[in-house]
PDB file of N, CA and C in Angstrom:
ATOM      1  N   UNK A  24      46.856 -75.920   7.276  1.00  0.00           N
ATOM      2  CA  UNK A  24      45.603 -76.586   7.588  1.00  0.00           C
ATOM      3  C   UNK A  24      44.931 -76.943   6.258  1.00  0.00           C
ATOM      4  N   UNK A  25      44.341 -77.736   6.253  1.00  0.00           N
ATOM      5  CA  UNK A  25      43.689 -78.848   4.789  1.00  0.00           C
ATOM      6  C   UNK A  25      42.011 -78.032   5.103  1.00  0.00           C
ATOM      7  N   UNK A  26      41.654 -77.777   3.448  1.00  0.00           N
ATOM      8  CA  UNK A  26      40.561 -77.986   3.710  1.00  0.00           C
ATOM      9  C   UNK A  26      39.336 -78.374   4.494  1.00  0.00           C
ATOM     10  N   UNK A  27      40.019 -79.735   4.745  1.00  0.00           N
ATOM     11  CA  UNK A  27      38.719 -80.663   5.457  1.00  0.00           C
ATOM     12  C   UNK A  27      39.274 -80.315   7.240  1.00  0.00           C
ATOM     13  N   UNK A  28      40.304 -79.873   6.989  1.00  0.00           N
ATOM     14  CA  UNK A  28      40.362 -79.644   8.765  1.00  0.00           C
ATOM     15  C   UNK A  28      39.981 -78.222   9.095  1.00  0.00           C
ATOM     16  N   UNK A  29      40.322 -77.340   7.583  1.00  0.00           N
ATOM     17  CA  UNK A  29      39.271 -76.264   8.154  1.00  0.00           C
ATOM     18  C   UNK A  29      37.634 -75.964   8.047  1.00  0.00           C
ATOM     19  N   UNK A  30      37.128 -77.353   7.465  1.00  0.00           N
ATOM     20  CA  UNK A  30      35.826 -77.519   7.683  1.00  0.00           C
ATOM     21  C   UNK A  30      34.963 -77.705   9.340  1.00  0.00           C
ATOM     22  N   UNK A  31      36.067 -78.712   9.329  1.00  0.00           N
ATOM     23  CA  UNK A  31      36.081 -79.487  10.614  1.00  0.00           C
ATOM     24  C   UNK A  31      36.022 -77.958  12.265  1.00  0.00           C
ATOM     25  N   UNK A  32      37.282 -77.829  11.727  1.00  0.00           N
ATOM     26  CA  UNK A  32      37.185 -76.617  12.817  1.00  0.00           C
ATOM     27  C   UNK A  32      36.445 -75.302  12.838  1.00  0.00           C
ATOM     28  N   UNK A  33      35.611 -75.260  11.448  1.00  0.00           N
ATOM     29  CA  UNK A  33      34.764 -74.018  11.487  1.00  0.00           C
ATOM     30  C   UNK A  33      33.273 -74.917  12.092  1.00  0.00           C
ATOM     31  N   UNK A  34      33.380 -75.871  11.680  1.00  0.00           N
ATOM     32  CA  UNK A  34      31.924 -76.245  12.445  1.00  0.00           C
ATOM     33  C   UNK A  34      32.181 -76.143  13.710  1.00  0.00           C
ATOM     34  N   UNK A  35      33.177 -76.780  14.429  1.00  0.00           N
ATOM     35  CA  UNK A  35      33.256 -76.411  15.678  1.00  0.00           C
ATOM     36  C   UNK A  35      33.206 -75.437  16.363  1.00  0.00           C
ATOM     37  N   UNK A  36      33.624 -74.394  15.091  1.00  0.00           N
ATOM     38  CA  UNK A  36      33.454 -72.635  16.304  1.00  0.00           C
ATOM     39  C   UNK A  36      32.495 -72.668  16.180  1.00  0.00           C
ATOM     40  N   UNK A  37      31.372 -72.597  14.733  1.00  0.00           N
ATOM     41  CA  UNK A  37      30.211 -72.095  14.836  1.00  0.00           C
ATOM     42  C   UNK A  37      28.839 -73.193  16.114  1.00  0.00           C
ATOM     43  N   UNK A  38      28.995 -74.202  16.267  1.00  0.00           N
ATOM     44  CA  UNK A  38      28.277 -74.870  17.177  1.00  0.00           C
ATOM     45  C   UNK A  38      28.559 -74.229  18.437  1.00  0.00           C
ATOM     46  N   UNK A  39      30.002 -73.799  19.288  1.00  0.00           N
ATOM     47  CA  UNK A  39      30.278 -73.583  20.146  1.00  0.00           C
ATOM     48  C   UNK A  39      29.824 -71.495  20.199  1.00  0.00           C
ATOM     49  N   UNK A  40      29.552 -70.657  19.248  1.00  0.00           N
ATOM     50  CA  UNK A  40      29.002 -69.752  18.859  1.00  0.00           C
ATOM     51  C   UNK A  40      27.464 -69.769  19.721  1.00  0.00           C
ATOM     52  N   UNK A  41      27.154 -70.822  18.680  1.00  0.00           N
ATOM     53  CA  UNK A  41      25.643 -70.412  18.436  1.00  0.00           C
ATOM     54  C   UNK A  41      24.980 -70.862  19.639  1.00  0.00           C
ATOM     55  N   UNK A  42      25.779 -71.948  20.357  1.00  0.00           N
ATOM     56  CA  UNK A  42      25.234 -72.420  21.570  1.00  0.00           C
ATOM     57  C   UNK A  42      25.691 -71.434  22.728  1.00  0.00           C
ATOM     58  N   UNK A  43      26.934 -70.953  23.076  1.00  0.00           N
ATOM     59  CA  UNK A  43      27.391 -69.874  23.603  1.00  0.00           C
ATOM     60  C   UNK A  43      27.825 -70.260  24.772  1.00  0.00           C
ATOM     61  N   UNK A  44      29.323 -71.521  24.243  1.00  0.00           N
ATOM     62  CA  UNK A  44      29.674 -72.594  24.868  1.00  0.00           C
ATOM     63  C   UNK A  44      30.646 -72.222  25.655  1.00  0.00           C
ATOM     64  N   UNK A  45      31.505 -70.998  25.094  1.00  0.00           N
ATOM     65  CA  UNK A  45      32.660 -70.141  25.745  1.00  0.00           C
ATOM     66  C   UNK A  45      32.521 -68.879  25.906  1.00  0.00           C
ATOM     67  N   UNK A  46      33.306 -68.470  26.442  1.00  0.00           N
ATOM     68  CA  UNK A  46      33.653 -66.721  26.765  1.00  0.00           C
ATOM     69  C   UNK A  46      34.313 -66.503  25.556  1.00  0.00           C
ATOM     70  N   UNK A  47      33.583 -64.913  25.306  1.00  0.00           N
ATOM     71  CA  UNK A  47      33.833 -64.362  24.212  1.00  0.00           C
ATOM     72  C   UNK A  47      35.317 -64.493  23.943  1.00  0.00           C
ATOM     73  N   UNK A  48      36.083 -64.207  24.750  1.00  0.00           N
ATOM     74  CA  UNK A  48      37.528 -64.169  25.331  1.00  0.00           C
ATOM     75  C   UNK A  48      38.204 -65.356  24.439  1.00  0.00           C
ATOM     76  N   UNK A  49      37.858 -66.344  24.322  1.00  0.00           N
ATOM     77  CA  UNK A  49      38.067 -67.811  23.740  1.00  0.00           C
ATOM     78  C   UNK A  49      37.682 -68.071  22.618  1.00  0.00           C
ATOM     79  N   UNK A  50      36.642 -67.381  21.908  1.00  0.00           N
ATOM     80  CA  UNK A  50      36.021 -67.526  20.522  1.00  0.00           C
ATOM     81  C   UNK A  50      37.096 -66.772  20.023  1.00  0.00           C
ATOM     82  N   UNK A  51      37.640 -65.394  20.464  1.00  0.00           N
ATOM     83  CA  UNK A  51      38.546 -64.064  20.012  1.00  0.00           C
ATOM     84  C   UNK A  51      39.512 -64.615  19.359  1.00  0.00           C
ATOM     85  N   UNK A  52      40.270 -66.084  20.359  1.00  0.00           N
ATOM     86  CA  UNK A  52      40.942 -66.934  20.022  1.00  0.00           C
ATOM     87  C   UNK A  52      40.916 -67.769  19.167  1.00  0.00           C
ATOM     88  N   UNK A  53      39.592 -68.335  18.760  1.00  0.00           N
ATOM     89  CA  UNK A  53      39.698 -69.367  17.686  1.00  0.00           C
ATOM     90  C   UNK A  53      39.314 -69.135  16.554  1.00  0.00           C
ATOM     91  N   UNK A  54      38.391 -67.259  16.189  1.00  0.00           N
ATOM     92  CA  UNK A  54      38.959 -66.700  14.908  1.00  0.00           C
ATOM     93  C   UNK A  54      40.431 -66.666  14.583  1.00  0.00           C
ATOM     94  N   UNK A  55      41.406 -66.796  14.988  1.00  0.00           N
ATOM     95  CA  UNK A  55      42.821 -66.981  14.356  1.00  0.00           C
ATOM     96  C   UNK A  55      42.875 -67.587  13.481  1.00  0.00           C
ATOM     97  N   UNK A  56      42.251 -68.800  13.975  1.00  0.00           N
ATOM     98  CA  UNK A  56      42.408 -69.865  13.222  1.00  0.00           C
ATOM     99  C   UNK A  56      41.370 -70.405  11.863  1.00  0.00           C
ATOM    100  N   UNK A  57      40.141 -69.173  11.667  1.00  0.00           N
ATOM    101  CA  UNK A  57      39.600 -69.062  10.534  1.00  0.00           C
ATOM    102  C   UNK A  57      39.929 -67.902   9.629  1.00  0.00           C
ATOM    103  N   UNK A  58      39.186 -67.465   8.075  1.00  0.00           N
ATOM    104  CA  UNK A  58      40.252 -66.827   7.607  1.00  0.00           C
ATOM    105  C   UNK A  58      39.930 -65.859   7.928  1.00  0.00           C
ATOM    106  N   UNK A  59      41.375 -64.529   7.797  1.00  0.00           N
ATOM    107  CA  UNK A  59      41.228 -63.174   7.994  1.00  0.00           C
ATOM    108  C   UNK A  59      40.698 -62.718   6.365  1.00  0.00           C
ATOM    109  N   UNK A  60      39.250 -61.908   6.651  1.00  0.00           N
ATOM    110  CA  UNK A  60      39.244 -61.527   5.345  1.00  0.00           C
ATOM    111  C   UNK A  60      39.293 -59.975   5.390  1.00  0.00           C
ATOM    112  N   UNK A  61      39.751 -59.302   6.432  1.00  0.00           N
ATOM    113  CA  UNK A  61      39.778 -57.762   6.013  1.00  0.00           C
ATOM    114  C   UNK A  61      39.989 -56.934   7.204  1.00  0.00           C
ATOM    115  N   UNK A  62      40.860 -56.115   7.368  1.00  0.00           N
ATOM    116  CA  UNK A  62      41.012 -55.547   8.861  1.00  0.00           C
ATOM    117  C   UNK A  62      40.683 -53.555   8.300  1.00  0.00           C
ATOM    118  N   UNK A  63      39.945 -52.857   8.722  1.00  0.00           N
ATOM    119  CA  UNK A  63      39.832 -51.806   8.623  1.00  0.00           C
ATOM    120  C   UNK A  63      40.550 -51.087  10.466  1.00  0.00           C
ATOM    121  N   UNK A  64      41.019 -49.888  10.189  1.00  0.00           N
ATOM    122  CA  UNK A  64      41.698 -49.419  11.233  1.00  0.00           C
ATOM    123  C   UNK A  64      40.430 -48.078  10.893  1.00  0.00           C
ATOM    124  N   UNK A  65      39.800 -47.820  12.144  1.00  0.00           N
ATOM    125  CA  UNK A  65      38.823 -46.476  12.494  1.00  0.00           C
ATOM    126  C   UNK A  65      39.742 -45.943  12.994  1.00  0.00           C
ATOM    127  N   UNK A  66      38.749 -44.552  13.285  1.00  0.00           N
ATOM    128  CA  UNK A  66      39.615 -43.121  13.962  1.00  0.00           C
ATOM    129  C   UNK A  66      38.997 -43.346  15.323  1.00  0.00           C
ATOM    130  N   UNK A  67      39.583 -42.620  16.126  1.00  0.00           N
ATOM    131  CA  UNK A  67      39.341 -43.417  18.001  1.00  0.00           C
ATOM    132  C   UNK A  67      40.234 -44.448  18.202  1.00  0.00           C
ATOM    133  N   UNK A  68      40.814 -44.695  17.360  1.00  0.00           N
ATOM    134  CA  UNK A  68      42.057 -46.082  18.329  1.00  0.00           C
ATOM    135  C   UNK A  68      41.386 -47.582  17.910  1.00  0.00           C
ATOM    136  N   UNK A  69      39.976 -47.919  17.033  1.00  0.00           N
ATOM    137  CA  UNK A  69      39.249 -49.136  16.680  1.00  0.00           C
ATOM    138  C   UNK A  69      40.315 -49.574  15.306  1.00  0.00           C
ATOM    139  N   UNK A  70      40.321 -51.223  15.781  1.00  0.00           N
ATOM    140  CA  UNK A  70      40.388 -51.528  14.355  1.00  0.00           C
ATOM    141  C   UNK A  70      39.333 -52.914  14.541  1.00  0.00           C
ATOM    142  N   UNK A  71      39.342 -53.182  13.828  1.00  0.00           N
ATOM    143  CA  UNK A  71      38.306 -53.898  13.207  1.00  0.00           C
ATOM    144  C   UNK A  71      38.574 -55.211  12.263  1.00  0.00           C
ATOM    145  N   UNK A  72      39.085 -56.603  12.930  1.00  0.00           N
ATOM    146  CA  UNK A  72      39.201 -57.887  12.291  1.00  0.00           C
ATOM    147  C   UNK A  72      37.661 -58.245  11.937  1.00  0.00           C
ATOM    148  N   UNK A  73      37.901 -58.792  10.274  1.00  0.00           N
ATOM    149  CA  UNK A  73      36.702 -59.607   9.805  1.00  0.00           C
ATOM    150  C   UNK A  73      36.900 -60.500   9.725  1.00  0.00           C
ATOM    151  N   UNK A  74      36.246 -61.836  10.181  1.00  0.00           N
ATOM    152  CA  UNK A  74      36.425 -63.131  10.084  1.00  0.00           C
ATOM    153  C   UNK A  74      35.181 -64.218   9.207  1.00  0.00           C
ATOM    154  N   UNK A  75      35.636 -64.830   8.239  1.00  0.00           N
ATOM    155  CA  UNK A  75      34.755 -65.133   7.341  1.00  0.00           C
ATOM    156  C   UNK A  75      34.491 -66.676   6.886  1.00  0.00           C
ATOM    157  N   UNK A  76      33.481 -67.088   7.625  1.00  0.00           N
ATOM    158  CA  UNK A  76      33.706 -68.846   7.254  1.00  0.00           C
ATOM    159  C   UNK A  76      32.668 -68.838   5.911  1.00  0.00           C
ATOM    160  N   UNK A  77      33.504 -70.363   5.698  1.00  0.00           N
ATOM    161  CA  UNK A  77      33.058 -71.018   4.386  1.00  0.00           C
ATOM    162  C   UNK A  77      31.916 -71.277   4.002  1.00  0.00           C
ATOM    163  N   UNK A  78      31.200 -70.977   5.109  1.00  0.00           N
ATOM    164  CA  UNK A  78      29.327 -70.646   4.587  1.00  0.00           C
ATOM    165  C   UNK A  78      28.859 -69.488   4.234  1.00  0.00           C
ATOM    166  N   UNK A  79      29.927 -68.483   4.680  1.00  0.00           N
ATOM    167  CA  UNK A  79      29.422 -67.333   4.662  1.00  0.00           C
ATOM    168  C   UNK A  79      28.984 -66.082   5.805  1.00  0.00           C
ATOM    169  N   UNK A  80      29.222 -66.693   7.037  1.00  0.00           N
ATOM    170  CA  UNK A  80      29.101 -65.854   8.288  1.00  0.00           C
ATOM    171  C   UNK A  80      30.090 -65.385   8.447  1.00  0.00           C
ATOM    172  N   UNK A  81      29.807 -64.151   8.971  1.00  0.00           N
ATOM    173  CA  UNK A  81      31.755 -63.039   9.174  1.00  0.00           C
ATOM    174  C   UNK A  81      31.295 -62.880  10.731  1.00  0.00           C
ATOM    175  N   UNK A  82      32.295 -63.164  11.491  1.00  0.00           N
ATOM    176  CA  UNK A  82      32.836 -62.571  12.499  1.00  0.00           C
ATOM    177  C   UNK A  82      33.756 -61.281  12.720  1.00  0.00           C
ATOM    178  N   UNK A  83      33.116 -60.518  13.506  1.00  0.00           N
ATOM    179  CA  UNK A  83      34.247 -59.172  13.856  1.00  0.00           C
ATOM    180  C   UNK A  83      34.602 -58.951  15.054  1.00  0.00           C
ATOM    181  N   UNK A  84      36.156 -59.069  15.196  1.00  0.00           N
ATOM    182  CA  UNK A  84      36.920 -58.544  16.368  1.00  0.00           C
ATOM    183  C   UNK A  84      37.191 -56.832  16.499  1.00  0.00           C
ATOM    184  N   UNK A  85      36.428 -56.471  17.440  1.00  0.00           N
ATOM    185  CA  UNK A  85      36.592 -54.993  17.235  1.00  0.00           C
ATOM    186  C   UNK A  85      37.208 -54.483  18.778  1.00  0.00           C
ATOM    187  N   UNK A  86      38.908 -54.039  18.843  1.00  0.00           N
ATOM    188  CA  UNK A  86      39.805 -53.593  19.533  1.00  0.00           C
ATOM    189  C   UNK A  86      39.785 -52.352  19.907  1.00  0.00           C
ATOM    190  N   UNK A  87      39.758 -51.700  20.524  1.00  0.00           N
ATOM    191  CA  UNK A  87      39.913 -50.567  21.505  1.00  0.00           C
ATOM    192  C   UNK A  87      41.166 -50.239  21.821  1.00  0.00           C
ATOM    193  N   UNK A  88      41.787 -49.766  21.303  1.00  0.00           N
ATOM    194  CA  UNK A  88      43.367 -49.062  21.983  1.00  0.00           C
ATOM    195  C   UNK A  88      43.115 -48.481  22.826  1.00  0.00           C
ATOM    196  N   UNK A  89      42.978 -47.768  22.818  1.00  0.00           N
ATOM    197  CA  UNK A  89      42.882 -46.813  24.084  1.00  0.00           C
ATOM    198  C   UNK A  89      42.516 -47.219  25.201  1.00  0.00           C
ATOM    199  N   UNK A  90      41.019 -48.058  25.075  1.00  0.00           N
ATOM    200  CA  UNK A  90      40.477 -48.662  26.439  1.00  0.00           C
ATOM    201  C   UNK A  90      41.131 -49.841  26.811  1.00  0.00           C
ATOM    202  N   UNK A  91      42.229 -50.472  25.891  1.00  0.00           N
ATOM    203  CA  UNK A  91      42.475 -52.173  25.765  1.00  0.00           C
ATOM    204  C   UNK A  91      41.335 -52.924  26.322  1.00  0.00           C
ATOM    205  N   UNK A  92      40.368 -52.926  24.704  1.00  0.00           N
ATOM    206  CA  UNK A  92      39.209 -53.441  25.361  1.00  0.00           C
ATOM    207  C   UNK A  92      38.786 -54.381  23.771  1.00  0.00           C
ATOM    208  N   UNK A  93      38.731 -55.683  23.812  1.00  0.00           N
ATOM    209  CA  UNK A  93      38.176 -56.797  23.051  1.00  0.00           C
ATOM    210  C   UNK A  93      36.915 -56.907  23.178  1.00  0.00           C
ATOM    211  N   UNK A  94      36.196 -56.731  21.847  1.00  0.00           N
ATOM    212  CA  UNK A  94      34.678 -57.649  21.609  1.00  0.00           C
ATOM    213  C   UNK A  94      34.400 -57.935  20.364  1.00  0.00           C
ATOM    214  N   UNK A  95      33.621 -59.413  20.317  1.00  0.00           N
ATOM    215  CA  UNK A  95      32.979 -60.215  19.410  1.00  0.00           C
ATOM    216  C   UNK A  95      31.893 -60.165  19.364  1.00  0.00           C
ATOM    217  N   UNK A  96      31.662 -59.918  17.240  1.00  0.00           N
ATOM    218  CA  UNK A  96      30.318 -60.337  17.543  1.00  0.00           C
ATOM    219  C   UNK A  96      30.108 -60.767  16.108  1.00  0.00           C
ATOM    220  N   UNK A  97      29.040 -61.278  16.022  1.00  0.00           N
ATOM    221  CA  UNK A  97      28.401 -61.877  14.466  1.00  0.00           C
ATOM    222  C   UNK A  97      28.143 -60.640  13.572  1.00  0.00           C
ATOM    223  N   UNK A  98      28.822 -60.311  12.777  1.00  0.00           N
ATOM    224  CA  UNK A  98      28.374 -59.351  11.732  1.00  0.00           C
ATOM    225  C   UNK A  98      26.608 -59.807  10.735  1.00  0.00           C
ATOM    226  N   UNK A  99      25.672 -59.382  11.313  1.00  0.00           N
ATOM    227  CA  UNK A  99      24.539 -59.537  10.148  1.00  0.00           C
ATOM    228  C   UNK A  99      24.324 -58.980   8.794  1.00  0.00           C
TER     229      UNK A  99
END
């Protein structure tokens, strides 16, 4: 992916974010496709994807083993 298409597609998550255009379920999905900047593994079965666009907002995917349980949210 080019630069300008990952411009392109981070504006698009973040509009579809901030407006709260999809299920979390679907955003989970289109951090893939922005960068991974850091995965920490907790004790309890959590790990913890950071997701970090080019402005500067991080997203975190935080996994549940145990419960097989997904959630997103805006890191402040």
């Amino acid at each position: 992916m080019t630069q300008k298409e990952r411009r392109n597609y981070e504006n698009i998550f973040l509009e579809i974010w901030d407006n709260n255009l999809l299920e979390k379920i679907l955003l989970m999905d289109m951090c893939q496709l922005l960068k991974l900047q850091e995965t920490k593994k907790l004790k309890g079965g959590f790990t913890l994807f950071y997701y970090k666009t080019a402005n500067g907002r991080t997203f975190v995917i935080e996994s549940d083993e145990f419960r097989g349980t997904l959630e997103i949210y805006e890191e402040k």
